[in-house]
Coordinates of C-alpha atoms in Angstrom, one line a residue:
M1 CA 18.3 22.8 1.0
D2 CA 20.1 19.7 2.1
V3 CA 18.6 17.2 4.5
A4 CA 19.6 17.8 8.1
E5 CA 21.3 15.0 10.0
D6 CA 18.8 15.0 12.9
G7 CA 15.9 13.0 14.2
Y8 CA 12.7 12.4 12.3
A9 CA 9.3 11.1 13.4
Q10 CA 8.7 7.5 12.7
A11 CA 5.6 6.4 10.8
G12 CA 3.6 3.3 11.6
S13 CA 5.1 0.0 10.6
V14 CA 3.6 -2.1 7.9
P15 CA 3.8 -5.9 8.4
G16 CA 5.8 -7.8 5.7
P17 CA 4.3 -10.2 3.2
S18 CA 4.5 -13.9 3.1
L19 CA 7.8 -14.9 1.6
G20 CA 6.7 -18.0 -0.1
P21 CA 5.9 -20.1 -1.8
Y22 CA 7.1 -18.9 -5.2
D23 CA 8.3 -21.1 -8.1
G24 CA 10.2 -18.4 -10.0
A25 CA 13.8 -17.3 -9.7
V26 CA 14.8 -14.4 -7.4
T27 CA 17.5 -11.8 -7.7
A28 CA 18.3 -9.9 -4.5
T29 CA 16.8 -12.3 -2.1
D30 CA 19.1 -15.3 -2.4
S31 CA 19.3 -15.5 1.4
I32 CA 15.5 -15.9 1.6
A33 CA 15.6 -18.4 -1.2
A34 CA 18.3 -20.4 0.6
L35 CA 16.3 -20.4 3.8
R36 CA 13.1 -21.4 2.0
G37 CA 15.0 -24.1 0.1
A38 CA 16.3 -25.5 3.4
V39 CA 12.8 -25.8 4.8
E40 CA 11.5 -27.5 1.7
G41 CA 14.5 -29.8 1.6
A42 CA 13.9 -30.9 5.2
A43 CA 10.2 -31.4 4.5
G44 CA 11.1 -33.5 1.5
T45 CA 13.4 -35.7 3.6
L46 CA 10.6 -36.4 6.0
H47 CA 8.1 -37.1 3.2
K48 CA 9.6 -38.2 -0.1
S49 CA 6.7 -37.2 -2.3
D50 CA 5.3 -33.7 -2.5
P51 CA 4.6 -33.0 1.1
S52 CA 1.7 -30.6 0.8
E53 CA -0.4 -28.3 -1.3
P54 CA 0.2 -25.5 -1.0
R55 CA 3.8 -25.6 -0.3
P56 CA 5.1 -24.4 3.1
T57 CA 5.2 -20.7 3.7
L58 CA 8.0 -18.6 5.2
E59 CA 6.8 -15.6 7.0
R60 CA 7.9 -12.9 9.5
P61 CA 6.3 -13.6 12.8
P62 CA 4.2 -10.8 14.4
K63 CA 6.6 -10.5 17.3
P64 CA 10.4 -10.5 17.4
E65 CA 10.5 -12.9 20.3
L66 CA 8.9 -15.5 18.0
G67 CA 12.0 -15.5 15.8
D68 CA 13.2 -13.9 12.5
Y69 CA 11.1 -16.2 10.2
S70 CA 8.5 -18.9 10.8
S71 CA 7.3 -21.8 8.7
N72 CA 4.0 -23.8 8.8
A73 CA 5.8 -26.8 7.2
A74 CA 5.2 -29.2 10.1
M75 CA 1.5 -28.5 10.2
L76 CA 1.2 -29.2 6.5
L77 CA 3.4 -32.4 6.8
A78 CA 1.5 -33.8 9.8
R79 CA -1.5 -35.0 7.9
H80 CA 0.7 -36.9 5.4
L81 CA 2.8 -38.4 8.2
S82 CA -0.2 -39.1 10.4
D83 CA 1.6 -37.6 13.3
N84 CA 1.3 -34.7 15.8
P85 CA 2.3 -31.4 14.2
R86 CA 4.6 -30.5 17.1
T87 CA 6.3 -33.9 16.9
V88 CA 6.8 -33.3 13.2
A89 CA 8.2 -29.8 13.9
E90 CA 10.8 -31.4 16.3
R91 CA 11.8 -33.7 13.5
L92 CA 12.1 -30.8 11.1
R93 CA 14.2 -28.9 13.6
G94 CA 16.6 -31.8 13.7
E95 CA 16.9 -31.9 9.9
L96 CA 17.4 -28.2 9.7
E97 CA 20.0 -28.0 12.4
G98 CA 22.0 -30.7 10.6
D99 CA 21.8 -28.7 7.3
S100 CA 25.5 -27.8 6.6
G101 CA 24.5 -24.8 4.5
L102 CA 22.1 -23.4 7.0
A103 CA 23.5 -24.3 10.4
P104 CA 26.4 -21.8 10.4
N105 CA 23.9 -18.9 10.0
L106 CA 21.5 -20.2 12.8
E107 CA 21.4 -19.1 16.4
R108 CA 18.6 -21.6 17.2
I109 CA 15.3 -23.1 16.0
E110 CA 12.3 -23.2 18.2
V111 CA 9.0 -25.1 18.0
A112 CA 6.0 -22.9 19.0
G113 CA 2.3 -23.1 19.2
P114 CA 0.5 -25.8 17.3
G115 CA 3.7 -26.7 15.4
F116 CA 5.4 -23.5 13.9
V117 CA 9.1 -23.8 13.2
N118 CA 10.7 -20.5 14.2
F119 CA 14.1 -19.5 13.0
F120 CA 16.5 -17.2 15.0
L121 CA 19.2 -16.2 12.6
A122 CA 22.8 -15.3 13.3
D123 CA 24.3 -11.9 12.4
S124 CA 26.3 -13.7 9.7
W125 CA 23.0 -14.5 7.9
Y126 CA 22.0 -10.8 7.9
L127 CA 25.3 -9.6 6.7
G128 CA 25.3 -12.2 4.0
A129 CA 21.8 -11.0 3.0
L130 CA 22.9 -7.4 3.0
E131 CA 25.9 -8.4 0.7
D132 CA 23.3 -10.0 -1.7
L133 CA 21.3 -6.7 -1.7
L134 CA 24.4 -4.7 -2.3
G135 CA 25.6 -7.0 -5.1
A136 CA 22.3 -6.7 -6.9
G137 CA 23.0 -3.0 -7.6
E138 CA 19.9 -1.4 -9.1
N139 CA 18.4 -4.7 -10.0
L140 CA 16.4 -5.1 -6.8
G141 CA 13.1 -6.2 -8.2
P142 CA 11.9 -9.8 -8.9
A143 CA 13.4 -12.0 -11.6
P144 CA 11.1 -12.3 -14.7
T145 CA 8.1 -14.6 -14.2
P146 CA 8.6 -18.1 -15.7
S147 CA 5.4 -17.6 -17.7
P148 CA 5.4 -14.1 -19.2
E149 CA 2.3 -12.9 -21.0
K150 CA 1.8 -10.4 -23.8
V151 CA -0.5 -7.9 -22.1
L152 CA -2.5 -4.9 -23.5
V153 CA -3.5 -2.3 -20.8
E154 CA -6.0 0.2 -22.0
F155 CA -6.5 3.1 -19.6
V156 CA -7.6 6.7 -19.4
S157 CA -9.5 6.6 -22.8
A158 CA -11.5 9.7 -21.8
N159 CA -13.7 11.2 -24.5
P160 CA -11.7 13.9 -26.4
T161 CA -14.3 16.5 -25.6
G162 CA -12.8 18.1 -22.6
P163 CA -9.7 18.4 -20.4
I164 CA -8.5 15.5 -18.3
H165 CA -10.0 15.9 -14.9
V166 CA -9.0 14.7 -11.5
G167 CA -11.0 11.4 -11.7
T168 CA -9.4 10.5 -15.0
G169 CA -6.1 11.4 -13.5
R170 CA -6.5 8.6 -11.1
H171 CA -7.1 6.2 -14.0
A172 CA -3.9 7.5 -15.6
A173 CA -1.8 7.1 -12.4
Y174 CA -3.2 3.6 -11.8
G175 CA -2.8 2.3 -15.4
D176 CA 0.7 3.7 -15.7
S177 CA 1.8 2.2 -12.4
L178 CA 0.2 -1.1 -13.2
V179 CA 2.1 -1.3 -16.5
R180 CA 5.3 -0.6 -14.6
L181 CA 4.6 -3.4 -12.2
L182 CA 3.7 -5.9 -14.9
E183 CA 6.9 -5.0 -16.8
A184 CA 8.9 -5.4 -13.6
A185 CA 7.4 -8.9 -13.2
G186 CA 8.6 -9.8 -16.7
H187 CA 5.5 -9.4 -18.8
E188 CA 5.5 -7.8 -22.3
V189 CA 3.1 -4.9 -21.9
Q190 CA 1.7 -2.2 -24.3
R191 CA -0.2 0.9 -23.2
E192 CA -3.2 2.0 -25.2
Y193 CA -5.6 4.9 -25.2
Y194 CA -8.9 4.3 -27.0
V195 CA -10.1 7.6 -28.6
N196 CA -13.9 7.8 -28.8
D197 CA -13.8 10.1 -31.8
A198 CA -17.1 8.9 -33.3
G199 CA -20.7 9.1 -32.2
S200 CA -23.2 11.6 -30.9
Q201 CA -20.9 13.1 -28.2
I202 CA -18.5 14.3 -31.0
E203 CA -21.3 15.8 -32.9
R204 CA -22.4 17.8 -29.8
F205 CA -18.8 18.8 -29.2
A206 CA -18.5 20.2 -32.7
E207 CA -21.8 22.0 -32.4
S208 CA -20.6 23.5 -29.1
I209 CA -17.4 24.8 -30.8
A210 CA -19.4 26.2 -33.7
A211 CA -21.7 28.0 -31.3
R212 CA -18.8 29.7 -29.5
M213 CA -17.2 30.7 -32.9
R214 CA -20.5 32.4 -33.7
G215 CA -20.6 34.1 -30.3
E216 CA -23.4 32.0 -29.0
E217 CA -23.9 29.8 -26.0
A218 CA -23.4 26.1 -26.3
P219 CA -26.5 23.9 -27.1
E220 CA -28.4 22.7 -24.0
D221 CA -26.9 19.2 -24.3
G222 CA -23.5 20.5 -25.5
Y223 CA -20.2 21.3 -23.8
A224 CA -19.6 24.5 -21.8
G225 CA -16.6 25.9 -20.0
E226 CA -13.8 28.3 -21.0
Y227 CA -11.9 25.6 -22.8
V228 CA -14.6 25.4 -25.5
G229 CA -14.1 29.1 -26.2
E230 CA -10.4 28.6 -26.3
L231 CA -10.8 25.8 -28.9
A232 CA -13.0 28.0 -30.9
E233 CA -10.4 30.7 -31.0
R234 CA -7.7 28.3 -32.0
L235 CA -9.7 26.8 -34.8
R236 CA -10.8 30.3 -36.0
A237 CA -7.1 31.2 -36.1
E238 CA -6.5 28.2 -38.3
G239 CA -9.2 29.4 -40.7
V240 CA -11.8 26.8 -39.9
D241 CA -15.3 27.8 -40.9
P242 CA -17.9 27.4 -38.1
G243 CA -20.3 25.9 -40.7
D244 CA -17.8 23.1 -41.6
A245 CA -19.0 20.4 -39.2
E246 CA -16.4 17.8 -40.4
A247 CA -13.5 20.3 -40.0
L248 CA -14.8 21.2 -36.5
R249 CA -15.1 17.6 -35.5
A250 CA -11.6 16.6 -36.7
G251 CA -9.9 19.8 -35.6
G252 CA -11.6 20.0 -32.2
V253 CA -10.7 16.4 -31.4
E254 CA -7.1 16.8 -32.6
L255 CA -6.6 20.0 -30.5
M256 CA -8.2 18.3 -27.5
L257 CA -6.0 15.3 -27.9
D258 CA -2.9 17.5 -28.2
D259 CA -3.8 19.1 -24.9
M260 CA -4.5 15.7 -23.3
R261 CA -1.2 14.3 -24.5
E262 CA 0.6 17.3 -23.0
T263 CA -1.2 16.9 -19.7
L264 CA -0.4 13.2 -19.6
A265 CA 3.2 13.7 -20.5
R266 CA 3.5 16.3 -17.7
F267 CA 2.0 13.6 -15.4
G268 CA 4.7 11.1 -16.5
V269 CA 2.2 8.9 -18.5
R270 CA 2.9 7.8 -22.0
F271 CA 1.1 5.5 -24.5
D272 CA 2.3 3.2 -27.2
R273 CA -0.8 3.9 -29.2
F274 CA -3.8 6.1 -29.5
F275 CA -6.4 3.9 -31.1
S276 CA -9.2 5.7 -33.0
E277 CA -12.8 4.5 -32.8
R278 CA -13.4 6.2 -36.2
S279 CA -10.7 4.0 -37.7
L280 CA -12.8 0.9 -36.9
Y281 CA -15.4 2.1 -39.3
E282 CA -12.9 3.4 -41.9
K283 CA -11.1 0.0 -42.0
G284 CA -14.3 -2.0 -42.0
E285 CA -13.5 -3.7 -38.7
V286 CA -17.0 -3.1 -37.3
D287 CA -18.5 -5.0 -40.3
T288 CA -15.8 -7.7 -40.0
A289 CA -16.6 -8.3 -36.3
L290 CA -20.3 -8.3 -36.9
A291 CA -19.9 -10.8 -39.8
E292 CA -17.8 -13.1 -37.4
L293 CA -20.5 -13.0 -34.8
E294 CA -23.2 -13.9 -37.4
R295 CA -21.0 -16.6 -38.9
R296 CA -20.7 -18.2 -35.4
G297 CA -24.5 -18.1 -35.1
H298 CA -24.7 -15.8 -32.1
T299 CA -26.9 -13.1 -33.5
Y300 CA -30.6 -12.9 -34.2
R301 CA -33.2 -10.4 -35.3
S302 CA -36.1 -9.1 -33.1
E303 CA -38.2 -6.0 -33.3
D304 CA -36.4 -5.0 -36.5
A305 CA -33.1 -4.8 -34.6
L306 CA -30.0 -7.1 -34.6
W307 CA -29.2 -8.7 -31.2
L308 CA -26.2 -10.5 -29.8
R309 CA -27.2 -13.5 -27.7
T310 CA -24.9 -12.6 -24.7
T311 CA -27.1 -14.5 -22.3
A312 CA -25.5 -17.7 -23.7
F313 CA -22.2 -16.5 -22.3
G314 CA -23.3 -15.3 -18.8
D315 CA -24.8 -11.8 -19.4
D316 CA -28.1 -11.0 -17.7
K317 CA -29.8 -10.0 -21.0
D318 CA -29.1 -10.0 -24.7
R319 CA -27.7 -6.8 -26.2
V320 CA -28.7 -4.8 -29.3
L321 CA -26.0 -4.5 -31.9
I322 CA -27.8 -2.7 -34.7
R323 CA -30.9 -0.6 -34.0
S324 CA -34.1 -0.8 -36.0
N325 CA -33.0 2.4 -37.9
G326 CA -29.8 0.7 -39.1
E327 CA -27.5 2.5 -36.7
A328 CA -25.0 0.6 -34.6
T329 CA -25.2 0.9 -30.8
Y330 CA -22.1 2.0 -28.9
F331 CA -21.6 -1.7 -28.0
M332 CA -20.9 -2.7 -31.6
P333 CA -17.7 -0.6 -32.1
D334 CA -16.5 -1.7 -28.6
I335 CA -16.9 -5.4 -29.8
A336 CA -14.9 -4.5 -32.9
Y337 CA -12.2 -2.9 -30.8
H338 CA -11.8 -5.9 -28.6
W339 CA -11.9 -8.2 -31.7
D340 CA -9.0 -6.1 -33.0
K341 CA -7.1 -6.6 -29.7
L342 CA -7.6 -10.3 -30.0
Q343 CA -6.4 -10.3 -33.6
R344 CA -3.2 -8.6 -32.5
G345 CA -2.2 -11.6 -30.4
F346 CA -2.4 -10.4 -26.8
D347 CA -2.6 -13.1 -24.1
R348 CA -4.4 -10.7 -21.7
L349 CA -6.5 -7.7 -22.1
I350 CA -6.8 -5.3 -19.2
D351 CA -9.3 -2.4 -19.4
V352 CA -9.1 0.2 -16.6
L353 CA -12.6 1.6 -16.4
G354 CA -14.7 3.9 -14.2
A355 CA -17.2 3.2 -11.5
D356 CA -20.1 3.5 -14.0
H357 CA -18.9 0.5 -16.1
H358 CA -19.9 -2.4 -13.8
G359 CA -22.5 -3.6 -16.2
Y360 CA -20.1 -3.3 -19.2
V361 CA -17.8 -6.1 -18.1
A362 CA -20.2 -9.0 -18.5
R363 CA -21.3 -8.0 -22.0
I364 CA -17.8 -7.5 -23.3
R365 CA -16.7 -10.7 -21.8
A366 CA -19.6 -12.4 -23.5
A367 CA -18.7 -10.8 -26.8
I368 CA -15.1 -12.0 -26.5
E369 CA -16.3 -15.6 -25.9
A370 CA -18.8 -15.3 -28.8
L371 CA -15.9 -14.3 -31.0
G372 CA -13.9 -17.4 -30.0
G373 CA -11.6 -15.7 -27.5
N374 CA -10.8 -16.6 -23.9
P375 CA -13.1 -14.5 -21.6
D376 CA -10.9 -15.3 -18.6
A377 CA -8.1 -13.3 -20.3
F378 CA -10.2 -10.2 -20.1
E379 CA -9.8 -8.1 -16.9
V380 CA -11.5 -4.9 -15.8
P381 CA -10.2 -3.1 -12.7
I382 CA -13.1 -0.7 -11.8
M383 CA -11.8 2.6 -10.5
S384 CA -13.6 4.3 -7.6
L385 CA -13.9 8.1 -7.4
V386 CA -11.5 10.6 -6.1
H387 CA -12.6 13.7 -4.3
V388 CA -10.4 16.8 -3.8
V389 CA -10.7 18.1 -0.2
E390 CA -9.6 21.4 1.3
G391 CA -10.4 22.7 4.8
G392 CA -12.5 19.6 5.4
E393 CA -14.8 20.4 2.5
R394 CA -14.9 18.8 -1.0
V395 CA -13.7 21.2 -3.8
Q396 CA -16.4 21.0 -6.5
M397 CA -15.7 23.6 -9.1
S398 CA -13.1 24.6 -11.7
K399 CA -12.6 28.1 -13.1
R400 CA -11.7 26.7 -16.5
T401 CA -14.4 24.0 -16.9
G402 CA -17.1 25.2 -14.7
D403 CA -18.0 21.8 -13.3
F404 CA -14.9 19.7 -12.7
I405 CA -11.2 20.2 -11.6
T406 CA -8.7 19.5 -14.3
L407 CA -5.6 17.4 -13.7
D408 CA -3.5 20.4 -14.8
E409 CA -5.0 22.5 -12.0
L410 CA -4.2 19.9 -9.4
L411 CA -0.6 19.5 -10.7
D412 CA -0.2 23.2 -10.6
D413 CA -1.2 23.1 -6.9
I414 CA 0.5 20.1 -5.4
G415 CA 2.9 18.8 -8.1
V416 CA 3.2 15.5 -9.9
D417 CA 4.7 13.4 -7.1
A418 CA 2.1 14.2 -4.5
T419 CA -0.7 13.9 -7.1
R420 CA 0.4 10.4 -8.1
W421 CA 1.0 9.2 -4.6
F422 CA -2.5 10.3 -3.4
M423 CA -4.1 8.7 -6.5
L424 CA -2.3 5.4 -5.8
W425 CA -2.0 5.0 -2.0
R426 CA -5.4 3.4 -1.6
S427 CA -6.9 0.4 -3.5
H428 CA -8.4 1.3 -6.8
E429 CA -11.7 -0.1 -5.4
T430 CA -11.7 2.5 -2.6
T431 CA -12.9 6.1 -2.9
V432 CA -10.0 8.6 -2.3
D433 CA -10.3 11.9 -0.5
L434 CA -7.3 13.9 -1.6
D435 CA -6.6 16.4 1.1
L436 CA -4.8 19.4 -0.5
E437 CA -3.5 20.7 2.9
V438 CA -1.8 17.4 3.6
A439 CA -0.5 17.0 0.1
R440 CA 1.1 20.5 0.2
S441 CA 2.7 20.0 3.6
Q442 CA 6.4 19.2 4.0
S443 CA 6.2 17.1 7.1
S444 CA 5.8 13.5 8.2
E445 CA 2.0 14.0 7.9
N446 CA 2.5 13.9 4.1
P447 CA 3.4 10.3 3.2
V448 CA 5.1 11.0 -0.1
Y449 CA 7.2 13.6 1.5
Y450 CA 8.0 11.2 4.3
V451 CA 9.3 8.5 1.9
Q452 CA 11.2 11.0 -0.3
Y453 CA 12.8 12.5 2.8
A454 CA 14.2 9.1 3.7
H455 CA 15.8 8.8 0.3
A456 CA 17.2 12.3 0.4
R457 CA 18.5 11.8 4.0
I458 CA 20.4 8.7 2.9
A459 CA 21.9 10.6 0.0
S460 CA 23.0 13.2 2.5
I461 CA 24.6 10.5 4.7
L462 CA 26.4 9.0 1.8
R463 CA 27.7 12.5 0.7
K464 CA 28.9 13.2 4.2
A465 CA 30.6 9.8 4.4
D466 CA 32.4 10.6 1.1
E467 CA 33.4 14.1 2.3
E468 CA 34.9 12.7 5.5
G469 CA 36.7 9.8 3.8
A470 CA 34.6 7.1 5.6
A471 CA 34.7 3.5 4.7
E472 CA 33.2 2.2 1.4
P473 CA 29.8 0.7 1.7
R474 CA 30.6 -3.0 1.8
I475 CA 30.4 -6.1 4.0
P476 CA 34.0 -6.7 5.2
G477 CA 33.5 -10.3 6.5
V478 CA 32.2 -11.0 10.0
P479 CA 35.1 -10.4 12.4
A480 CA 34.8 -12.1 15.7
E481 CA 35.1 -8.8 17.6
R482 CA 32.4 -7.1 15.6
P483 CA 29.6 -5.7 17.8
P484 CA 26.3 -7.6 17.4
L485 CA 23.7 -6.1 15.0
L486 CA 21.0 -4.1 16.6
E487 CA 17.3 -5.1 16.2
S488 CA 16.6 -2.1 14.0
E489 CA 19.4 -3.1 11.6
K490 CA 17.9 -6.6 11.3
L491 CA 14.4 -5.3 10.8
L492 CA 15.6 -3.0 7.9
V493 CA 17.4 -5.8 6.2
K494 CA 14.3 -8.0 6.4
R495 CA 12.2 -5.2 5.0
L496 CA 14.5 -4.7 2.0
L497 CA 14.5 -8.5 1.3
E498 CA 10.7 -8.3 0.9
F499 CA 10.8 -6.0 -2.1
P500 CA 10.8 -8.6 -4.9
E501 CA 7.9 -10.4 -3.3
E502 CA 6.0 -7.1 -2.9
V503 CA 6.5 -6.3 -6.5
R504 CA 5.3 -9.8 -7.7
T505 CA 2.3 -9.6 -5.4
A506 CA 1.4 -6.0 -6.4
A507 CA 1.6 -7.0 -10.1
A508 CA -0.4 -10.2 -9.7
R509 CA -3.1 -8.5 -7.6
R510 CA -3.2 -5.4 -9.8
A511 CA -2.5 -3.4 -6.6
P512 CA 0.0 -0.5 -6.9
H513 CA -1.2 0.7 -3.5
R514 CA 0.9 -2.1 -2.0
I515 CA 4.0 -0.4 -3.2
C516 CA 2.9 2.8 -1.4
A517 CA 2.5 0.9 1.8
Y518 CA 5.8 -0.9 1.3
S519 CA 7.7 2.4 0.6
T520 CA 6.3 3.9 3.8
A521 CA 7.4 0.9 5.8
V522 CA 10.9 1.0 4.4
A523 CA 11.1 4.7 5.2
A524 CA 9.8 4.0 8.8
D525 CA 12.3 1.2 9.3
F526 CA 15.1 3.3 8.0
H527 CA 14.3 6.2 10.3
A528 CA 14.2 3.8 13.2
F529 CA 17.6 2.4 12.2
Y530 CA 19.1 5.9 11.9
R531 CA 17.7 6.8 15.3
D532 CA 19.4 3.8 16.9
C533 CA 22.6 3.5 14.9
Q534 CA 25.4 5.9 14.3
V535 CA 26.5 5.5 10.7
V536 CA 29.4 7.8 9.8
G537 CA 32.1 7.3 12.4
A538 CA 30.5 4.2 13.9
E539 CA 33.0 2.3 16.1
G540 CA 33.8 -1.4 15.8
E541 CA 35.5 -3.3 13.0
G542 CA 33.4 -3.2 9.8
V543 CA 30.5 -1.5 11.5
E544 CA 30.7 1.8 9.6
A545 CA 31.1 0.0 6.2
S546 CA 28.2 -2.4 6.8
R547 CA 25.9 0.4 8.0
L548 CA 26.8 2.5 4.9
A549 CA 26.0 -0.6 2.8
L550 CA 22.6 -0.8 4.5
C551 CA 22.0 2.9 3.8
L552 CA 22.9 2.4 0.1
A553 CA 20.7 -0.7 -0.3
T554 CA 17.8 1.2 1.3
K555 CA 18.3 4.2 -0.9
R556 CA 18.2 2.0 -4.0
T557 CA 15.1 0.1 -2.8
I558 CA 13.2 3.3 -2.1
A559 CA 14.2 4.7 -5.5
A560 CA 13.0 1.5 -7.2
A561 CA 9.8 1.4 -5.3
L562 CA 9.0 5.1 -6.1
G563 CA 9.9 4.5 -9.7
L564 CA 7.2 1.8 -9.9
L565 CA 4.8 4.5 -8.8
G566 CA 6.1 7.1 -11.3
I567 CA 7.4 9.2 -8.4
S568 CA 10.8 10.9 -8.2
A569 CA 13.4 10.0 -5.6
P570 CA 15.2 13.3 -4.8
E571 CA 18.8 13.5 -3.7
R572 CA 18.1 16.7 -1.8
M573 CA 15.0 18.2 -0.1

């Protein structure tokens, strides 16, 4: 069904980010760059050397009556010039009003408060900014960072002993969106899944499958759930003998990984590499990493065990590498795995881990430093839990697993887009209650529907314009008789100009939830614009064309933002 051309409830507005300082290039925000450059140029005229650290900011004031943008440049300059900030602000205003590039696009500059310089911009500035946005086409994100890194993001990495559950699904959504953000910021990124296919949990997994093949219940410390019986039937069909432990281990893991890959693909998540823990032993990398630690003098023997002196690198206690019985602890292959990552030449290692891994970070960081790596290049976003809620109560059980809800079950219920949104719309450090009733609803109460509806509504407007032979989306100059821009038009332009900075900030802070908030704000500003402004058939020279241009730029921005979240941007709803 096509989107109706009628009113729509407006969501709460989200304040814009600081628009400076930033040393890299920009793409679709040349108007912002020019304004920032004018401020910095005027500051440089008053103080020939670097006027301040940090550099002056350029921000949207909290109230429209305080101007379109505001800068703290005068307050930063005042201490260098040994003068009152308001006096410095007046001097800055004089410099800026005399700027031949800026002056034609200014209505006025005011000095406010302790020395803020507030800019009131002419319609010509907004129309020029909109022309920049339109000219950028689909390239609305930030220009590549001037200092790109080669980054490895390891995420999900769930044991191949059961289906991917809802909690792991949050890891998948977060890791995937983080990679998209880092790539958008210009970094070279690889996605990796570490397969824990060695160790006692795999032995118990194989024993559980064998028991089901024999018609018995799983061992007390084994794996239950219908999926184990399904694996047993599949392996029986392949001719695997329940007494062949190695075949059960290998076959069970491979079948489970196939199912996990299928679920992840359905969720829009891909990996460049699935890295096997077992391969570390087969290739001798565990022994190599251990030898390197010993060569560097960071190991010692105590109580017949081999220890790593992690306290020398900030850990709260030393860690056992090899037990007294000669078996490696789980820590040893993890060290070997990160040694392998370092050997592959990555500048930054990001491990997305669960809430039960807080103590893991210091010991791996210590091991990296003990191996001669840079511990500061190792990051671990710790994911909080996600709870599925229905009717005000948490949903606890799964028919298939018996103790947790699978990601596939959630996708069957609310779909990929809603699942990804509700996994991402809060900081990864915050526990999420995913309300199924809200996620299923097709109303403004459902934030992903609200944002997607804005995109689909704009697509409907553009189709209508095309059917009725309306003007092309463009900026046809600024005729003197053109009606002034409405406030909601200006607010929407300013919101769109913030997109590159939002992407940079979200990538730098490892915070995909910022893109959810930004997308909601764009949708809210668009709905306000459409409430106030007739688009197709608007009267006034150039008005219809410029409003269609604003619609098109908004549509592209929403699509780009949703793309960073791995969420679709529908043309019809």
